[in-house]
GROMACS .gro file of N, CA, C and O in nm:
model
  344
    1MET      N    1   0.353  -1.941  -3.059
    1MET     CA    2   0.269  -1.891  -2.989
    1MET      C    3   0.248  -1.698  -2.998
    1MET      O    4   0.317  -1.667  -2.956
    2PRO      N    5   0.103  -1.640  -2.983
    2PRO     CA    6   0.123  -1.519  -2.959
    2PRO      C    7   0.169  -1.495  -2.802
    2PRO      O    8   0.178  -1.483  -2.683
    3ILE      N    9   0.238  -1.294  -2.836
    3ILE     CA   10   0.334  -1.275  -2.747
    3ILE      C   11   0.207  -1.256  -2.649
    3ILE      O   12   0.281  -1.266  -2.534
    4GLY      N   13   0.101  -1.220  -2.618
    4GLY     CA   14   0.020  -1.225  -2.512
    4GLY      C   15  -0.018  -1.287  -2.441
    4GLY      O   16   0.025  -1.269  -2.348
    5VAL      N   17  -0.008  -1.439  -2.487
    5VAL     CA   18  -0.009  -1.548  -2.439
    5VAL      C   19   0.196  -1.605  -2.366
    5VAL      O   20   0.096  -1.709  -2.255
    6ALA      N   21   0.237  -1.569  -2.422
    6ALA     CA   22   0.383  -1.599  -2.355
    6ALA      C   23   0.339  -1.525  -2.265
    6ALA      O   24   0.391  -1.550  -2.163
    7ALA      N   25   0.294  -1.369  -2.285
    7ALA     CA   26   0.318  -1.233  -2.183
    7ALA      C   27   0.248  -1.332  -2.042
    7ALA      O   28   0.272  -1.287  -1.892
    8ALA      N   29   0.165  -1.397  -2.083
    8ALA     CA   30   0.116  -1.364  -1.939
    8ALA      C   31   0.031  -1.500  -1.936
    8ALA      O   32   0.116  -1.480  -1.777
    9THR      N   33   0.139  -1.565  -1.912
    9THR     CA   34   0.200  -1.730  -1.901
    9THR      C   35   0.385  -1.670  -1.833
    9THR      O   36   0.358  -1.759  -1.696
   10ALA      N   37   0.415  -1.581  -1.861
   10ALA     CA   38   0.510  -1.573  -1.805
   10ALA      C   39   0.501  -1.445  -1.676
   10ALA      O   40   0.560  -1.523  -1.511
   11ALA      N   41   0.381  -1.376  -1.700
   11ALA     CA   42   0.312  -1.338  -1.584
   11ALA      C   43   0.253  -1.410  -1.437
   11ALA      O   44   0.302  -1.399  -1.295
   12VAL      N   45   0.189  -1.539  -1.493
   12VAL     CA   46   0.144  -1.619  -1.427
   12VAL      C   47   0.278  -1.699  -1.346
   12VAL      O   48   0.272  -1.711  -1.211
   13ALA      N   49   0.379  -1.781  -1.407
   13ALA     CA   50   0.505  -1.820  -1.364
   13ALA      C   51   0.523  -1.729  -1.278
   13ALA      O   52   0.611  -1.741  -1.159
   14GLY      N   53   0.571  -1.609  -1.285
   14GLY     CA   54   0.673  -1.529  -1.208
   14GLY      C   55   0.588  -1.521  -1.069
   14GLY      O   56   0.654  -1.499  -0.986
   15TYR      N   57   0.434  -1.472  -1.100
   15TYR     CA   58   0.411  -1.485  -0.998
   15TYR      C   59   0.393  -1.608  -0.894
   15TYR      O   60   0.396  -1.585  -0.763
   16GLU      N   61   0.366  -1.709  -0.897
   16GLU     CA   62   0.359  -1.856  -0.875
   16GLU      C   63   0.525  -1.853  -0.823
   16GLU      O   64   0.526  -1.897  -0.725
   17TYR      N   65   0.640  -1.849  -0.856
   17TYR     CA   66   0.795  -1.825  -0.794
   17TYR      C   67   0.780  -1.737  -0.684
   17TYR      O   68   0.847  -1.816  -0.605
   18ASP      N   69   0.721  -1.556  -0.728
   18ASP     CA   70   0.682  -1.485  -0.598
   18ASP      C   71   0.671  -1.599  -0.489
   18ASP      O   72   0.760  -1.508  -0.379
   19ARG      N   73   0.582  -1.657  -0.508
   19ARG     CA   74   0.442  -1.658  -0.428
   19ARG      C   75   0.522  -1.792  -0.361
   19ARG      O   76   0.540  -1.778  -0.213
   20HIS      N   77   0.567  -1.885  -0.394
   20HIS     CA   78   0.623  -2.019  -0.336
   20HIS      C   79   0.776  -1.989  -0.293
   20HIS      O   80   0.799  -2.063  -0.207
   21CYS      N   81   0.825  -2.013  -0.360
   21CYS     CA   82   1.003  -1.971  -0.414
   21CYS      C   83   0.999  -1.772  -0.285
   21CYS      O   84   1.141  -1.845  -0.196
   22ARG      N   85   0.964  -1.732  -0.251
   22ARG     CA   86   1.006  -1.584  -0.195
   22ARG      C   87   0.978  -1.507  -0.155
   22ARG      O   88   0.979  -1.381  -0.085
   23ALA      N   89   0.807  -1.659  -0.122
   23ALA     CA   90   0.784  -1.588   0.041
   23ALA      C   91   0.670  -1.452  -0.023
   23ALA      O   92   0.655  -1.365   0.057
   24SER      N   93   0.621  -1.364  -0.143
   24SER     CA   94   0.605  -1.331  -0.184
   24SER      C   95   0.638  -1.138  -0.167
   24SER      O   96   0.569  -1.063  -0.136
   25ALA      N   97   0.779  -1.156  -0.170
   25ALA     CA   98   0.850  -1.054  -0.128
   25ALA      C   99   0.793  -0.944  -0.238
   25ALA      O  100   0.805  -0.839  -0.180
   26VAL      N  101   0.811  -0.973  -0.319
   26VAL     CA  102   0.825  -0.910  -0.494
   26VAL      C  103   0.579  -0.818  -0.475
   26VAL      O  104   0.563  -0.657  -0.478
   27ALA      N  105   0.497  -0.938  -0.447
   27ALA     CA  106   0.426  -0.885  -0.422
   27ALA      C  107   0.358  -0.771  -0.313
   27ALA      O  108   0.354  -0.684  -0.281
   28ARG      N  109   0.393  -0.768  -0.202
   28ARG     CA  110   0.398  -0.734  -0.043
   28ARG      C  111   0.500  -0.663  -0.073
   28ARG      O  112   0.488  -0.475   0.000
   29THR      N  113   0.598  -0.581  -0.193
   29THR     CA  114   0.690  -0.466  -0.183
   29THR      C  115   0.651  -0.392  -0.269
   29THR      O  116   0.628  -0.283  -0.255
   30LEU      N  117   0.557  -0.439  -0.415
   30LEU     CA  118   0.418  -0.330  -0.468
   30LEU      C  119   0.326  -0.292  -0.328
   30LEU      O  120   0.287  -0.144  -0.433
   31ARG      N  121   0.236  -0.425  -0.329
   31ARG     CA  122   0.152  -0.346  -0.218
   31ARG      C  123   0.171  -0.180  -0.101
   31ARG      O  124   0.133  -0.118  -0.109
   32ALA      N  125   0.304  -0.229  -0.079
   32ALA     CA  126   0.356  -0.123   0.038
   32ALA      C  127   0.390   0.020  -0.021
   32ALA      O  128   0.346   0.129  -0.063
   33PHE      N  129   0.465  -0.011  -0.184
   33PHE     CA  130   0.506   0.149  -0.276
   33PHE      C  131   0.340   0.162  -0.344
   33PHE      O  132   0.419   0.299  -0.328
   34TRP      N  133   0.260   0.073  -0.348
   34TRP     CA  134   0.114   0.151  -0.417
   34TRP      C  135   0.063   0.272  -0.271
   34TRP      O  136   0.054   0.321  -0.302
   35THR      N  137   0.075   0.178  -0.177
   35THR     CA  138   0.015   0.191  -0.017
   35THR      C  139   0.087   0.361  -0.064
   35THR      O  140  -0.016   0.399  -0.027
   36ILE      N  141   0.220   0.360  -0.026
   36ILE     CA  142   0.239   0.492   0.018
   36ILE      C  143   0.231   0.676  -0.074
   36ILE      O  144   0.188   0.696  -0.099
   37ALA      N  145   0.225   0.568  -0.204
   37ALA     CA  146   0.236   0.625  -0.386
   37ALA      C  147   0.047   0.676  -0.311
   37ALA      O  148   0.064   0.838  -0.436
   38VAL      N  149  -0.022   0.587  -0.303
   38VAL     CA  150  -0.192   0.646  -0.299
   38VAL      C  151  -0.158   0.772  -0.220
   38VAL      O  152  -0.279   0.882  -0.184
   39ILE      N  153  -0.106   0.729  -0.066
   39ILE     CA  154  -0.124   0.828   0.110
   39ILE      C  155  -0.057   0.903   0.075
   39ILE      O  156  -0.149   1.078   0.069
   40SER      N  157   0.029   0.965  -0.050
   40SER     CA  158   0.085   1.075  -0.077
   40SER      C  159   0.020   1.166  -0.139
   40SER      O  160   0.006   1.266  -0.148
   41ALA      N  161  -0.044   1.082  -0.259
   41ALA     CA  162  -0.173   1.128  -0.355
   41ALA      C  163  -0.253   1.259  -0.288
   41ALA      O  164  -0.298   1.360  -0.271
   42ASP      N  165  -0.317   1.154  -0.183
   42ASP     CA  166  -0.434   1.170  -0.081
   42ASP      C  167  -0.377   1.331  -0.032
   42ASP      O  168  -0.455   1.425  -0.017
   43TYR      N  169  -0.237   1.365   0.034
   43TYR     CA  170  -0.224   1.476   0.105
   43TYR      C  171  -0.188   1.598  -0.001
   43TYR      O  172  -0.225   1.702   0.081
   44LYS      N  173  -0.107   1.518  -0.086
   44LYS     CA  174  -0.099   1.610  -0.206
   44LYS      C  175  -0.210   1.700  -0.194
   44LYS      O  176  -0.271   1.816  -0.249
   45LEU      N  177  -0.292   1.605  -0.275
   45LEU     CA  178  -0.486   1.657  -0.335
   45LEU      C  179  -0.537   1.768  -0.242
   45LEU      O  180  -0.549   1.785  -0.288
   46ASN      N  181  -0.506   1.677  -0.052
   46ASN     CA  182  -0.587   1.755  -0.008
   46ASN      C  183  -0.611   1.784   0.124
   46ASN      O  184  -0.667   1.865   0.209
   47PHE      N  185  -0.414   1.792   0.144
   47PHE     CA  186  -0.395   1.855   0.245
   47PHE      C  187  -0.362   2.064   0.225
   47PHE      O  188  -0.324   2.104   0.188
   48ARG      N  189  -0.483   2.131   0.305
   48ARG     CA  190  -0.505   2.247   0.295
   48ARG      C  191  -0.639   2.262   0.459
   48ARG      O  192  -0.662   2.285   0.473
   49SER      N  193  -0.486   2.385   0.481
   49SER     CA  194  -0.498   2.444   0.676
   49SER      C  195  -0.643   2.485   0.611
   49SER      O  196  -0.663   2.508   0.740
   50GLU      N  197  -0.647   2.598   0.534
   50GLU     CA  198  -0.763   2.647   0.517
   50GLU      C  199  -0.941   2.564   0.499
   50GLU      O  200  -1.007   2.624   0.510
   51ARG      N  201  -0.866   2.469   0.502
   51ARG     CA  202  -1.003   2.328   0.457
   51ARG      C  203  -1.059   2.352   0.621
   51ARG      O  204  -1.162   2.305   0.644
   52GLY      N  205  -0.998   2.376   0.712
   52GLY     CA  206  -1.060   2.305   0.875
   52GLY      C  207  -1.041   2.250   0.909
   52GLY      O  208  -0.931   2.058   0.873
   53ILE      N  209  -0.972   2.207   1.048
   53ILE     CA  210  -0.957   2.078   1.134
   53ILE      C  211  -0.953   1.948   1.103
   53ILE      O  212  -0.928   1.837   1.129
   54GLU      N  213  -1.156   1.973   1.062
   54GLU     CA  214  -1.236   1.814   1.092
   54GLU      C  215  -1.143   1.738   0.957
   54GLU      O  216  -1.147   1.720   0.950
   55TYR      N  217  -1.102   1.808   0.800
   55TYR     CA  218  -1.113   1.798   0.709
   55TYR      C  219  -0.952   1.705   0.759
   55TYR      O  220  -0.969   1.649   0.695
   56LEU      N  221  -0.856   1.787   0.794
   56LEU     CA  222  -0.751   1.746   0.766
   56LEU      C  223  -0.671   1.597   0.839
   56LEU      O  224  -0.655   1.548   0.855
   57ASN      N  225  -0.854   1.589   0.963
   57ASN     CA  226  -0.883   1.434   1.062
   57ASN      C  227  -0.844   1.372   0.971
   57ASN      O  228  -0.819   1.290   0.969
   58SER      N  229  -1.003   1.380   0.815
   58SER     CA  230  -1.064   1.328   0.813
   58SER      C  231  -0.927   1.230   0.653
   58SER      O  232  -0.936   1.144   0.654
   59VAL      N  233  -0.833   1.369   0.611
   59VAL     CA  234  -0.727   1.285   0.617
   59VAL      C  235  -0.629   1.218   0.617
   59VAL      O  236  -0.631   1.182   0.556
   60HIS      N  237  -0.621   1.250   0.752
   60HIS     CA  238  -0.508   1.133   0.825
   60HIS      C  239  -0.600   1.045   0.840
   60HIS      O  240  -0.539   0.941   0.881
   61GLU      N  241  -0.720   1.025   0.887
   61GLU     CA  242  -0.781   0.932   0.925
   61GLU      C  243  -0.803   0.809   0.772
   61GLU      O  244  -0.762   0.699   0.803
   62ARG      N  245  -0.791   0.834   0.651
   62ARG     CA  246  -0.794   0.808   0.546
   62ARG      C  247  -0.635   0.704   0.527
   62ARG      O  248  -0.615   0.613   0.475
   63ALA      N  249  -0.581   0.808   0.557
   63ALA     CA  250  -0.417   0.780   0.565
   63ALA      C  251  -0.399   0.658   0.653
   63ALA      O  252  -0.319   0.574   0.555
   64ALA      N  253  -0.379   0.647   0.800
   64ALA     CA  254  -0.393   0.576   0.886
   64ALA      C  255  -0.469   0.463   0.831
   64ALA      O  256  -0.389   0.293   0.907
   65ARG      N  257  -0.579   0.437   0.768
   65ARG     CA  258  -0.702   0.325   0.716
   65ARG      C  259  -0.604   0.219   0.646
   65ARG      O  260  -0.622   0.121   0.631
   66ARG      N  261  -0.564   0.335   0.578
   66ARG     CA  262  -0.474   0.258   0.448
   66ARG      C  263  -0.345   0.215   0.450
   66ARG      O  264  -0.281   0.062   0.434
   67LEU      N  265  -0.240   0.297   0.570
   67LEU     CA  266  -0.124   0.176   0.615
   67LEU      C  267  -0.146   0.069   0.710
   67LEU      O  268  -0.123  -0.017   0.668
   68LEU      N  269  -0.290   0.051   0.705
   68LEU     CA  270  -0.359  -0.014   0.844
   68LEU      C  271  -0.322  -0.134   0.839
   68LEU      O  272  -0.332  -0.263   0.785
   69ALA      N  273  -0.440  -0.117   0.638
   69ALA     CA  274  -0.440  -0.257   0.540
   69ALA      C  275  -0.363  -0.313   0.485
   69ALA      O  276  -0.279  -0.451   0.475
   70CYS      N  277  -0.237  -0.229   0.415
   70CYS     CA  278  -0.153  -0.272   0.388
   70CYS      C  279  -0.042  -0.328   0.515
   70CYS      O  280   0.007  -0.445   0.456
   71CYS      N  281  -0.006  -0.324   0.593
   71CYS     CA  282   0.053  -0.371   0.743
   71CYS      C  283   0.001  -0.532   0.750
   71CYS      O  284   0.054  -0.591   0.739
   72ARG      N  285  -0.129  -0.488   0.770
   72ARG     CA  286  -0.225  -0.644   0.757
   72ARG      C  287  -0.180  -0.765   0.724
   72ARG      O  288  -0.224  -0.863   0.746
   73ASP      N  289  -0.212  -0.651   0.524
   73ASP     CA  290  -0.236  -0.741   0.414
   73ASP      C  291  -0.064  -0.806   0.413
   73ASP      O  292  -0.084  -0.964   0.341
   74ASN      N  293   0.024  -0.761   0.432
   74ASN     CA  294   0.208  -0.787   0.437
   74ASN      C  295   0.221  -0.913   0.580
   74ASN      O  296   0.305  -0.962   0.495
   75GLY      N  297   0.210  -0.862   0.617
   75GLY     CA  298   0.230  -0.929   0.704
   75GLY      C  299   0.347  -0.916   0.791
   75GLY      O  300   0.421  -0.779   0.771
   76GLY      N  301   0.353  -1.035   0.888
   76GLY     CA  302   0.543  -0.999   0.930
   76GLY      C  303   0.573  -0.892   1.000
   76GLY      O  304   0.481  -0.868   1.054
   77LEU      N  305   0.710  -0.840   0.984
   77LEU     CA  306   0.790  -0.777   0.936
   77LEU      C  307   0.720  -0.640   0.978
   77LEU      O  308   0.651  -0.530   1.010
   78PHE      N  309   0.596  -0.602   0.869
   78PHE     CA  310   0.477  -0.503   0.806
   78PHE      C  311   0.481  -0.475   0.974
   78PHE      O  312   0.388  -0.361   1.005
   79ILE      N  313   0.429  -0.603   1.056
   79ILE     CA  314   0.263  -0.541   1.135
   79ILE      C  315   0.383  -0.487   1.231
   79ILE      O  316   0.327  -0.477   1.316
   80LYS      N  317   0.469  -0.559   1.308
   80LYS     CA  318   0.576  -0.507   1.354
   80LYS      C  319   0.611  -0.408   1.330
   80LYS      O  320   0.687  -0.253   1.457
   81PHE      N  321   0.670  -0.351   1.210
   81PHE     CA  322   0.639  -0.141   1.163
   81PHE      C  323   0.549  -0.060   1.209
   81PHE      O  324   0.538  -0.023   1.266
   82GLY      N  325   0.357  -0.155   1.190
   82GLY     CA  326   0.308  -0.039   1.269
   82GLY      C  327   0.245  -0.091   1.321
   82GLY      O  328   0.219   0.068   1.422
   83GLN      N  329   0.301  -0.141   1.473
   83GLN     CA  330   0.296  -0.142   1.578
   83GLN      C  331   0.364  -0.047   1.631
   83GLN      O  332   0.384   0.075   1.730
   84SER      N  333   0.549  -0.022   1.585
   84SER     CA  334   0.636   0.116   1.630
   84SER      C  335   0.602   0.196   1.527
   84SER      O  336   0.646   0.335   1.719
   85ILE      N  337   0.508   0.229   1.481
   85ILE     CA  338   0.471   0.377   1.529
   85ILE      C  339   0.302   0.384   1.461
   85ILE      O  340   0.322   0.540   1.504
   86ALA      N  341   0.275   0.312   1.527
   86ALA     CA  342   0.142   0.346   1.650
   86ALA      C  343   0.128   0.453   1.755
   86ALA      O  344   0.227   0.437   1.815
   0.00000   0.00000   0.00000
């Protein structure tokens, strides 16, 4: 069996195992880390006080929307976490 087919089979099997046996723990963790990385990069690249308060508010708004989407997609305790920081 070619390596590509074996890798794809292993990835699908790992995804299904995570989804059915581990309540998507790996997928939710990766989604959370990705969201944190995107929000961090957005702040690093765009957080400049000389751009004005309206622009800073737009950076905060984007971060809040991304965090909300992550909490909704992940569900469970992530929703409670989102409620606690709201």
